[in-house]
PDB file of C-alpha atoms in Angstrom:
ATOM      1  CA  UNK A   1      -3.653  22.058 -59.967  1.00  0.00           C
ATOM      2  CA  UNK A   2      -3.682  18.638 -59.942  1.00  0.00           C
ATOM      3  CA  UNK A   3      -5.499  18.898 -56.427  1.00  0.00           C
ATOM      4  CA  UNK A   4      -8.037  19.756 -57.707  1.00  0.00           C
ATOM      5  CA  UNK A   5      -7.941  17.506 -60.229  1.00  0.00           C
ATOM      6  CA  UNK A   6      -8.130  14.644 -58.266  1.00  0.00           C
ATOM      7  CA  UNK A   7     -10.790  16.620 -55.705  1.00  0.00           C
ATOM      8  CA  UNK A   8     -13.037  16.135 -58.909  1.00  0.00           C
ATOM      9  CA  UNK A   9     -12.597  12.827 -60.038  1.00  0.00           C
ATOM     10  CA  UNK A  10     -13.497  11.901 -56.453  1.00  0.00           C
ATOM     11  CA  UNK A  11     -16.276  13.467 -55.946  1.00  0.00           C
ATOM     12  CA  UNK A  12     -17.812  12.025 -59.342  1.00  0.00           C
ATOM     13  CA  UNK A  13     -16.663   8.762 -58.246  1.00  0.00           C
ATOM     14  CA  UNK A  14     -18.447   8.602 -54.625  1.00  0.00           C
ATOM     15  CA  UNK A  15     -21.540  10.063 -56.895  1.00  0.00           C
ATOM     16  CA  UNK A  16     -21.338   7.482 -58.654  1.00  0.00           C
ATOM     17  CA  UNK A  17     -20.508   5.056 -56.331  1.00  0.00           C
ATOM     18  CA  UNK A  18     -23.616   5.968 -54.703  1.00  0.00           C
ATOM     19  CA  UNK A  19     -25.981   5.919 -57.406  1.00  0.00           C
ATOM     20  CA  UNK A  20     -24.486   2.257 -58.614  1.00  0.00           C
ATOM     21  CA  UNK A  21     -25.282   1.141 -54.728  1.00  0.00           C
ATOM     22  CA  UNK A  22     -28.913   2.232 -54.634  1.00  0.00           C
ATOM     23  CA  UNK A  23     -29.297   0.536 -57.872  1.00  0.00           C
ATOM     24  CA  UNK A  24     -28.180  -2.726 -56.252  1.00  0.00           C
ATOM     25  CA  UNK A  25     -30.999  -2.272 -53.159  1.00  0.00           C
ATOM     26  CA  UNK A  26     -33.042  -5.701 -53.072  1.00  0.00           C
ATOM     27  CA  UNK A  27     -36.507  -5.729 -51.181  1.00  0.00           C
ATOM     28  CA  UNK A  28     -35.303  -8.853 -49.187  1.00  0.00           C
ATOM     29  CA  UNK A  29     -34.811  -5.959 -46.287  1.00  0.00           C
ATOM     30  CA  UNK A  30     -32.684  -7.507 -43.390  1.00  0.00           C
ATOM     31  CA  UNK A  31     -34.133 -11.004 -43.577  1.00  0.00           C
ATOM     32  CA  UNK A  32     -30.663 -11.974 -46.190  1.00  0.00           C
ATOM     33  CA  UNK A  33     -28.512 -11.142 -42.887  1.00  0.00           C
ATOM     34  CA  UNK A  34     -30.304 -13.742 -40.369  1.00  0.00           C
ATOM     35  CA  UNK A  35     -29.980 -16.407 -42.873  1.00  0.00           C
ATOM     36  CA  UNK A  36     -32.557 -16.457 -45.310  1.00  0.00           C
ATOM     37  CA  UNK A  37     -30.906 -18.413 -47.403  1.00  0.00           C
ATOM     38  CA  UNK A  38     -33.867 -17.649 -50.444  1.00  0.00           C
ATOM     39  CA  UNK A  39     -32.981 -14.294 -50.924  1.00  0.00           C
ATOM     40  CA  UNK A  40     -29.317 -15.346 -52.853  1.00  0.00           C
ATOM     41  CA  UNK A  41     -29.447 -16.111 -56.214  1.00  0.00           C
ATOM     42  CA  UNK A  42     -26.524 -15.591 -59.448  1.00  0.00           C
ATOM     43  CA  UNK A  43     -26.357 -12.465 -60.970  1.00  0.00           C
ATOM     44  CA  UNK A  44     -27.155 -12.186 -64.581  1.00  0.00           C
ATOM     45  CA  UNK A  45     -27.281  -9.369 -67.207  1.00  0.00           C
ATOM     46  CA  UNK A  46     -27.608  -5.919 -66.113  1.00  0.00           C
ATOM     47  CA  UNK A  47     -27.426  -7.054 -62.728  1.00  0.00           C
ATOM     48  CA  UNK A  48     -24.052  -8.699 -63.341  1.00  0.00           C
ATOM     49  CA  UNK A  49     -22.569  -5.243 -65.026  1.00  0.00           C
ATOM     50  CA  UNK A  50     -23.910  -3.230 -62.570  1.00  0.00           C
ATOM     51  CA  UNK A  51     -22.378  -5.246 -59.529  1.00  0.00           C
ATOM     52  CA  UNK A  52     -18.498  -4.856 -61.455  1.00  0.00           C
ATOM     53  CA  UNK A  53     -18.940  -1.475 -62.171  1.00  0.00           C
ATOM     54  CA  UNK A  54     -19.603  -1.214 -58.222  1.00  0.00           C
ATOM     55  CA  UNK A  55     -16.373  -2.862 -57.664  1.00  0.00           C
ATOM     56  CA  UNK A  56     -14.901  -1.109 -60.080  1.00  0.00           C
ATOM     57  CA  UNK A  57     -15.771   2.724 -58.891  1.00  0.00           C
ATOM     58  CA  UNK A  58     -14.549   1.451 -54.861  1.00  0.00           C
ATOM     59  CA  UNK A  59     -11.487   0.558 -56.014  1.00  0.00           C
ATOM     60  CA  UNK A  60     -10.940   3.100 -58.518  1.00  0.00           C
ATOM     61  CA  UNK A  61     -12.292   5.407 -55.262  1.00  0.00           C
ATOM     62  CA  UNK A  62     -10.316   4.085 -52.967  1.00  0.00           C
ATOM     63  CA  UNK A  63      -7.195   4.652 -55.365  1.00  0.00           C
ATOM     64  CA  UNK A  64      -7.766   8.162 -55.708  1.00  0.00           C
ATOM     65  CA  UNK A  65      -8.536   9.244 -51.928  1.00  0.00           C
ATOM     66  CA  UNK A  66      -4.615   7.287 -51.179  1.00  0.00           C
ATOM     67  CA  UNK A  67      -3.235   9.450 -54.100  1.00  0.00           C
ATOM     68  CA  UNK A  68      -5.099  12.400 -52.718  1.00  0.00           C
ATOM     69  CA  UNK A  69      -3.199  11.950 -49.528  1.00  0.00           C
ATOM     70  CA  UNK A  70       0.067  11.621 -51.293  1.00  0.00           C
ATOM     71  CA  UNK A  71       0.174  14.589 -52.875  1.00  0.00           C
TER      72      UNK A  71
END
């Protein structure tokens, strides 16, 4: 029982996890990886929450797949 407990909570998280990532998507496209420098700037407001809350659900995600292979 709580199997399948956890089988849910993980599979809402990684939905979630998903949705909060495509959120995130910037048009800067590849050019931020070969050192376009322009393309970085501080996060503010709903940009801000919505980059925590993606920290947030990986960890919390990561937590439940090592307790999922625990019990």
């Amino acid at each position: 029982m709580k199997e399948e407990y956890l089988y849910i909570v993980q599979i809402i998280l990684s939905l979630m996890l998903i949705v909060l990532i495509l959120i995130q998507v910037k048009g800067s496209g590849l050019g931020s990886a070969f050192g376009n420098i322009g393309a970085y700037s501080t996060r503010r407001g709903v940009e801000k929450i919505v980059f925590y809350l993606t920290i947030i659900t990986a960890s919390l995600f990561l937590l439940f797949s090592l307790l999922r292979l625990l019990v």
